[in-house]
Short mmCIF file of C-alpha atoms and ligand atoms in Angstrom, two decimals:
data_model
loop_
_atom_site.label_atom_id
_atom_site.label_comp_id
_atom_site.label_asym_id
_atom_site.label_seq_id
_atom_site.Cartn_x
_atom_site.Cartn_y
_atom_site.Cartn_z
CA UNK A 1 -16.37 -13.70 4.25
CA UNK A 2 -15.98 -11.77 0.82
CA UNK A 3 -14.41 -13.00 -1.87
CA UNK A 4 -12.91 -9.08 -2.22
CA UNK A 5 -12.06 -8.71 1.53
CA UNK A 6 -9.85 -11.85 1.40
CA UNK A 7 -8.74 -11.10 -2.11
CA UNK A 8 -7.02 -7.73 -0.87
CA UNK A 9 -5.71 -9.27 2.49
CA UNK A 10 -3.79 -11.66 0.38
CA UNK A 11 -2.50 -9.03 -1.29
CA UNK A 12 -1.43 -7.23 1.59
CA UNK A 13 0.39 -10.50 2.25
CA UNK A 14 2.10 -10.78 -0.67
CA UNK A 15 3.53 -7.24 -1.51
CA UNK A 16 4.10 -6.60 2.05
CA UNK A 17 6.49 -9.59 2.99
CA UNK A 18 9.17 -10.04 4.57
CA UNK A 19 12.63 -11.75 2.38
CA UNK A 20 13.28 -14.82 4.78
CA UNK A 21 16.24 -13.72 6.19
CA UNK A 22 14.92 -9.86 6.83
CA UNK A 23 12.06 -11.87 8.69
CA UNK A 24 14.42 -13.84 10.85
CA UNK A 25 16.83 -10.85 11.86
CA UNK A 26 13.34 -9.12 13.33
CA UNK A 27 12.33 -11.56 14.96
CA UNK A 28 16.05 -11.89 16.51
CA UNK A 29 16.03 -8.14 17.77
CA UNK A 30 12.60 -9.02 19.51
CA UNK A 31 13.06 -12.04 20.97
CA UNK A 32 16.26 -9.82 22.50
CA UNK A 33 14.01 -7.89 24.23
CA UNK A 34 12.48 -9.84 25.75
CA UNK A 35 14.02 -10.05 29.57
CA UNK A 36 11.98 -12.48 31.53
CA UNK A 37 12.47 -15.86 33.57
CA UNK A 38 8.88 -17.13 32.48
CA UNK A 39 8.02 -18.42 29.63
CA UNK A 40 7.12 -15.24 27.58
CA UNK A 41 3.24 -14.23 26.61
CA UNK A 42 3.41 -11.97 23.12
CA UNK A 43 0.68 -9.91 22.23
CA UNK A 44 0.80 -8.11 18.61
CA UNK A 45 -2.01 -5.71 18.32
CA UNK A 46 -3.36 -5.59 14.74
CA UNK A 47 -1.25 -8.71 13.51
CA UNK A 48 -2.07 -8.41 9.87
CA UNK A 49 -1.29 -11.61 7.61
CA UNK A 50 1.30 -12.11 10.53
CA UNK A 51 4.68 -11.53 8.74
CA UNK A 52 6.26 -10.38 12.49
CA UNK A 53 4.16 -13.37 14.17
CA UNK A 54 5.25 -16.64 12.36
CA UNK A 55 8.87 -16.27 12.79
CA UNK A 56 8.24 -15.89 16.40
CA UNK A 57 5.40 -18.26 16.68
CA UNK A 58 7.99 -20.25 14.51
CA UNK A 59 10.74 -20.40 17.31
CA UNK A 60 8.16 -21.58 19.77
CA UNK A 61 6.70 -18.50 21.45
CA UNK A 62 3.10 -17.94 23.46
CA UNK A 63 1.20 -15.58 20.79
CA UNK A 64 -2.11 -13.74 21.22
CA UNK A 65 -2.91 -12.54 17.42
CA UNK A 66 -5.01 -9.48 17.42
CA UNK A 67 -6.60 -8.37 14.90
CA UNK A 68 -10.20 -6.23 13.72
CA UNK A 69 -9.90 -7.44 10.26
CA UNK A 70 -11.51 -10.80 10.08
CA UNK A 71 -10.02 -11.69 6.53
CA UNK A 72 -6.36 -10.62 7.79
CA UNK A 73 -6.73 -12.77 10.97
CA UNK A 74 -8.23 -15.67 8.46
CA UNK A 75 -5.52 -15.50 5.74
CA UNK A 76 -3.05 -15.11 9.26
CA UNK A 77 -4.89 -18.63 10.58
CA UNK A 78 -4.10 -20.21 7.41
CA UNK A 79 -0.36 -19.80 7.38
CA UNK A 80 -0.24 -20.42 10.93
CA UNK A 81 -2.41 -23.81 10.30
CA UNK A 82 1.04 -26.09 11.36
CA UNK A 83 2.20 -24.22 14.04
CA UNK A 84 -0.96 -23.50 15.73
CA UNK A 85 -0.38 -24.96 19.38
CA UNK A 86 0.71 -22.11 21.20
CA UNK A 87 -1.28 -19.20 19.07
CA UNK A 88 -4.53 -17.80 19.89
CA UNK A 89 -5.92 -15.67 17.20
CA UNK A 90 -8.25 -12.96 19.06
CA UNK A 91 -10.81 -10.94 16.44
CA UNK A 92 -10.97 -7.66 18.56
CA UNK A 93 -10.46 -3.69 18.24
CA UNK A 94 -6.93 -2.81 19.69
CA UNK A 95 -8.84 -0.01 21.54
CA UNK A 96 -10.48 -2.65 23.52
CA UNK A 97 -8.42 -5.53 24.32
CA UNK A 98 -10.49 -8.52 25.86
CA UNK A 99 -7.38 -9.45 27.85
CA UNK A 100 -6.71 -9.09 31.79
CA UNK A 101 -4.82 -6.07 33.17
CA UNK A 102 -0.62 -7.26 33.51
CA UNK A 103 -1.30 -10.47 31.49
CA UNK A 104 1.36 -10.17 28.95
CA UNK A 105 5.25 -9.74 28.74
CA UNK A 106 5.33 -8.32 25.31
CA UNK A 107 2.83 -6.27 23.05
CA UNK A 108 3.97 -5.71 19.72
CA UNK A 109 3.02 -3.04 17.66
CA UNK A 110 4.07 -3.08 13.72
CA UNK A 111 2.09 0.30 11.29
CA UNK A 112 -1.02 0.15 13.00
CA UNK A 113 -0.72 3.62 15.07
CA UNK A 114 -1.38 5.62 12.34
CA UNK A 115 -4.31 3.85 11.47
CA UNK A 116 -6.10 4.48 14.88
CA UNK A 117 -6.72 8.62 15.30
CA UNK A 118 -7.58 7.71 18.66
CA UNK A 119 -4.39 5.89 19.06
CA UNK A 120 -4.04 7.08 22.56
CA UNK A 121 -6.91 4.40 23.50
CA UNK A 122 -5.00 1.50 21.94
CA UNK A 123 -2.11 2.63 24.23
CA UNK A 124 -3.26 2.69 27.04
CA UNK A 125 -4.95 -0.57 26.39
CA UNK A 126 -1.38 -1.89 25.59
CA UNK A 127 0.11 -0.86 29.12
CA UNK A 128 -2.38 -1.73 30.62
CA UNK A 129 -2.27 -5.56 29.66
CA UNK A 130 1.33 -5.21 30.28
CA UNK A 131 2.83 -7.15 32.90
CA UNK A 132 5.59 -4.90 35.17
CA UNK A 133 8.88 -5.35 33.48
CA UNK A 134 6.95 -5.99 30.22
CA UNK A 135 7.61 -4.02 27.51
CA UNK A 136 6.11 -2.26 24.28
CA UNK A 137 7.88 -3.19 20.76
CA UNK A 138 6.89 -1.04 18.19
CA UNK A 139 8.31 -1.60 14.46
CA UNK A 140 8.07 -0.14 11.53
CA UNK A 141 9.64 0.10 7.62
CA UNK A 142 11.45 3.02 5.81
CA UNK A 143 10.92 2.51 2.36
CA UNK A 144 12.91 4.44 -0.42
CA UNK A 145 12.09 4.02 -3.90
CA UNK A 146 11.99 7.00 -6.38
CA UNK A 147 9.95 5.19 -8.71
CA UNK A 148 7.24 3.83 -6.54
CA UNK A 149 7.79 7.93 -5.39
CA UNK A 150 6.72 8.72 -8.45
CA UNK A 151 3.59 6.92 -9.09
CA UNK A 152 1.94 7.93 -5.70
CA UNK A 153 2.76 11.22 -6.25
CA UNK A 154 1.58 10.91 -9.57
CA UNK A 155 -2.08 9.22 -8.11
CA UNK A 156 -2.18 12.13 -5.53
CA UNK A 157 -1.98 14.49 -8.20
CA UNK A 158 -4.93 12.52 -10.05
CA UNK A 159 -7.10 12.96 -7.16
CA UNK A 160 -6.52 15.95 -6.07
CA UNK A 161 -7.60 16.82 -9.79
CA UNK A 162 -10.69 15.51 -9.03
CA UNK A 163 -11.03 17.50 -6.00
CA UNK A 164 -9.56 15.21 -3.20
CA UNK A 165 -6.29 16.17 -1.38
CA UNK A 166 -4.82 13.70 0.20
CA UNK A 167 -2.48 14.08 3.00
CA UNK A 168 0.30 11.69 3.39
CA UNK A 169 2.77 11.30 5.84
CA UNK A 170 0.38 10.60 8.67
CA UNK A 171 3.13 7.52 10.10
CA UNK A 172 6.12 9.36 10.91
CA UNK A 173 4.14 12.16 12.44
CA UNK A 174 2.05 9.23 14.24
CA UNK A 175 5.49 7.52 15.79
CA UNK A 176 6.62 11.08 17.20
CA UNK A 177 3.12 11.33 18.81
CA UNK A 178 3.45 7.93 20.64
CA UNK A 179 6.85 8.28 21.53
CA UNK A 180 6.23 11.90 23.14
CA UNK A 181 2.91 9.98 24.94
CA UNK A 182 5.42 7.39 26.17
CA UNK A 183 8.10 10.00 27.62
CA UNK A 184 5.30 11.79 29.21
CA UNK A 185 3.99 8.55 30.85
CA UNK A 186 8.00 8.19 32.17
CA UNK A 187 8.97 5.64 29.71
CA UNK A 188 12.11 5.69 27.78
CA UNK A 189 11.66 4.39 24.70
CA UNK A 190 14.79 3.99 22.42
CA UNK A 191 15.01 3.10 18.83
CA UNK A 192 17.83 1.35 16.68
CA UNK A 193 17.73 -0.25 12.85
CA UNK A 194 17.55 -3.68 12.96
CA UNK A 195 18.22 -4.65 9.45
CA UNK A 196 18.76 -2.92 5.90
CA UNK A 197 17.94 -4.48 2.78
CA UNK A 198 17.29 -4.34 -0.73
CA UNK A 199 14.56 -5.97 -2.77
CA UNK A 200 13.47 -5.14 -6.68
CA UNK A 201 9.54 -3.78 -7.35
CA UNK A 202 8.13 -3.62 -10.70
CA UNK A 203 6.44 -1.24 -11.77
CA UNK A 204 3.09 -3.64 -12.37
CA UNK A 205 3.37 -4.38 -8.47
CA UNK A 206 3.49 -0.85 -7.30
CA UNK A 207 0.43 -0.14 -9.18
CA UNK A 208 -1.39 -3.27 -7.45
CA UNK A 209 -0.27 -2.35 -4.16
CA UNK A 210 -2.08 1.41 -4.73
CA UNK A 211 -5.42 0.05 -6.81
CA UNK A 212 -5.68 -2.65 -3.47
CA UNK A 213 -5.23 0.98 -1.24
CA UNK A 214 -2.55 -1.24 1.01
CA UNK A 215 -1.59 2.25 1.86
CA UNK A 216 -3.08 4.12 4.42
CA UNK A 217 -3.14 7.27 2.23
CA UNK A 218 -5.64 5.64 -0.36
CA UNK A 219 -8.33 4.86 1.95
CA UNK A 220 -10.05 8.00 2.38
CA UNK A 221 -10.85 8.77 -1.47
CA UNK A 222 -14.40 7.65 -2.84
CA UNK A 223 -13.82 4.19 -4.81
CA UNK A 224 -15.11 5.74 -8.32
CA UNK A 225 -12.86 8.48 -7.66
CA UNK A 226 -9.72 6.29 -7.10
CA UNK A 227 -11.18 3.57 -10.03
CA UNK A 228 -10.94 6.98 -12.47
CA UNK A 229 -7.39 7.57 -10.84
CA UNK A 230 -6.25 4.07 -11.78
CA UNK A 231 -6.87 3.72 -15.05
CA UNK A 232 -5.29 7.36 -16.33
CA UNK A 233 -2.54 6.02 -13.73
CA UNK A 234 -2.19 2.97 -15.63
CA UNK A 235 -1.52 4.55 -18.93
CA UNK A 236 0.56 7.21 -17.58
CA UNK A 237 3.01 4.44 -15.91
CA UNK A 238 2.84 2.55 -19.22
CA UNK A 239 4.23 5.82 -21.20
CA UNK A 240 6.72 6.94 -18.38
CA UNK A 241 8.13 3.49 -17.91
CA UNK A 242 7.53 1.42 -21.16
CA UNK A 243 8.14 -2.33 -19.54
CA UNK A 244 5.71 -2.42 -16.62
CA UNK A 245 7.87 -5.74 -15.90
CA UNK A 246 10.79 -4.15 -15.49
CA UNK A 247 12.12 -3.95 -12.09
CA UNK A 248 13.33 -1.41 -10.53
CA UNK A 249 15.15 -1.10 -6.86
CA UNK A 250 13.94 -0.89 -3.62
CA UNK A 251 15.67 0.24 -0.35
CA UNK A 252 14.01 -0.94 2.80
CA UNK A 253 15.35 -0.43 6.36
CA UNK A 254 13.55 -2.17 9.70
CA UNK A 255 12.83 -0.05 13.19
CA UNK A 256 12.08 -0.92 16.42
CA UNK A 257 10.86 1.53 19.50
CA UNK A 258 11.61 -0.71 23.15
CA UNK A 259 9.79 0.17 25.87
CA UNK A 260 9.75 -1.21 29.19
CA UNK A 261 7.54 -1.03 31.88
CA UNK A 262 9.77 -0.69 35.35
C1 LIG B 301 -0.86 -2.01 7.96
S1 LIG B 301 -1.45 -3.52 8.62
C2 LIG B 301 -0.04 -4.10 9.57
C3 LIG B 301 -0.11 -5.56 9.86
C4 LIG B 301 1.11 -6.14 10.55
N1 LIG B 301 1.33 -5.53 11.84
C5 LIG B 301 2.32 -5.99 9.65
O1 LIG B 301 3.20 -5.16 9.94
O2 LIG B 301 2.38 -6.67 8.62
C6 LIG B 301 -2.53 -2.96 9.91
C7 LIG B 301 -3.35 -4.06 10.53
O3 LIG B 301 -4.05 -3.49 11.64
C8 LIG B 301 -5.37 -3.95 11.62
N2 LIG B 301 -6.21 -2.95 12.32
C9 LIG B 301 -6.64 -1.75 11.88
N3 LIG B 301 -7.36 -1.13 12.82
C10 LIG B 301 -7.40 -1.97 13.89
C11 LIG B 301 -8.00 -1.90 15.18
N4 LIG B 301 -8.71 -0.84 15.56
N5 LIG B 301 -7.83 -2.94 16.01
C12 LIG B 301 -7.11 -4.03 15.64
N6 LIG B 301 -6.54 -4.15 14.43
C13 LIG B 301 -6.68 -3.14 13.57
C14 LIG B 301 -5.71 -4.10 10.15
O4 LIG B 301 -6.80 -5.00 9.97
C15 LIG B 301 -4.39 -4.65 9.60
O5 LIG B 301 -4.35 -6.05 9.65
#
């Protein structure tokens, strides 16, 4: 595997974790969920680095790790390495899940949707290897940070100099999508905060996370287009901000969609 495919997964890893305790409140509110005399099967579809797995896989849970990304799932095996026993990683497309139909009591779903624009397939694929009375927890972040604001806004502005518009917003719309899909299929999904927090960026980190493209946003500009992007974006944050070092506030809040399967 490439140096550069791992390098960027760990960095996904890093500026995308969980604070301990956030963790371990969201893996309370799903463990909640879970109503079932057996002992629980978890799938997560598109696992990532597996900041919502290991605090389940933690309190002893059956876990089925999904993911297409093979230097995600590998960075994923690698934190998992000591509690291993009951995990089975699974390198596969979401859209295709090599799993029997009703073989799971849980499939977890955490920013992947609006990856997939034919997200529909990776649904049906999740209710489908949902056992009845199973149900679909999806999760997601609200992030609020003027200054990390400003410095996308600030790279979408350097693109679209450059003659690349890029459209943003593509999650929230995403979630409304799914959850009309799931009232049309007769499901009722309903959502509630789980936990609100605050953690402290620096400047220097929000810049990493957009020259890695951890955002979905990034992905679809040309690399010597967003390289060119960078580096005026670096000296523009240096000028706006001075200390690159110097932190500035963060306020995070935690979703999750339930949906059960009668
Ligand atoms: C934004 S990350 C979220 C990871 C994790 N759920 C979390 O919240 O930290 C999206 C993950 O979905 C994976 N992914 C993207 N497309 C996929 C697909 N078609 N099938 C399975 N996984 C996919 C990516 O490799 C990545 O690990």
């Amino acid at each position: 595997m490439s140096n550069a495919l791992t390098r960027v997964a760990y960095a996904y890893d890093r500026l995308r974790a969980y604070p301990p305790e956030v963790a371990g409140r969201i893996a309370t509110a799903l463990s909640h969920a879970l109503l079932t005399r057996e002992e629980p099967v978890l799938l997560e579809l598109g696992v990532g680095t597996g900041r919502i797995a290991l605090p389940l896989i933690a309190r002893g849970y059956r876990y089925i790790a999904l993911d297409a990304d093979p230097a995600m799932l590998e960075v994923f095996r690698q934190k998992a390495a000591g509690v291993m026993r009951k995990v089975r990683l699974l390198l596969a497309d979401a859209r295709e899940v090599p799993l029997p139909d009703e073989s799971v009591h849980a499939v977890i779903v955490v920013h992947l949707w609006h990856l997939l624009p034919d997200w529909p397939r990776a649904l049906a694929e999740a209710l489908r290897v949902l056992k009845p009375g199973g149900v679909l927890l999806e999760g997601w972040d609200r992030v609020e940070a003027e200054a990390e604001c400003r410095l996308q806004e600030r790279w979408q502005a350097l693109v679209a100099e450059e003659g690349f518009p890029v459209v943003r917003g593509t999650h929230s719309r995403r979630l409304k999508e799914v959850e009309e899909a799931l009232r049309r299929l007769g499901l009722r999904p309903r959502t509630r905060e789980v936990v609100a927090w605050r953690e402290e960026r620096t400047p220097r980190e929000a810049l990493e996370a957009l020259q890695e493209r951890l955002y979905s946003f990034t992905r679809a500009v040309p690399q010597e287009v967003h390289e060119r992007a960078m580096s005026r974006l670096w000296a523009w944050a240096e000028a706006e901000f001075g200390d690159l070092d110097r932190p500035f506030p963060v306020e995070k809040r935690f979703f999750l969609r339930t949906s059960r399967l009668s």
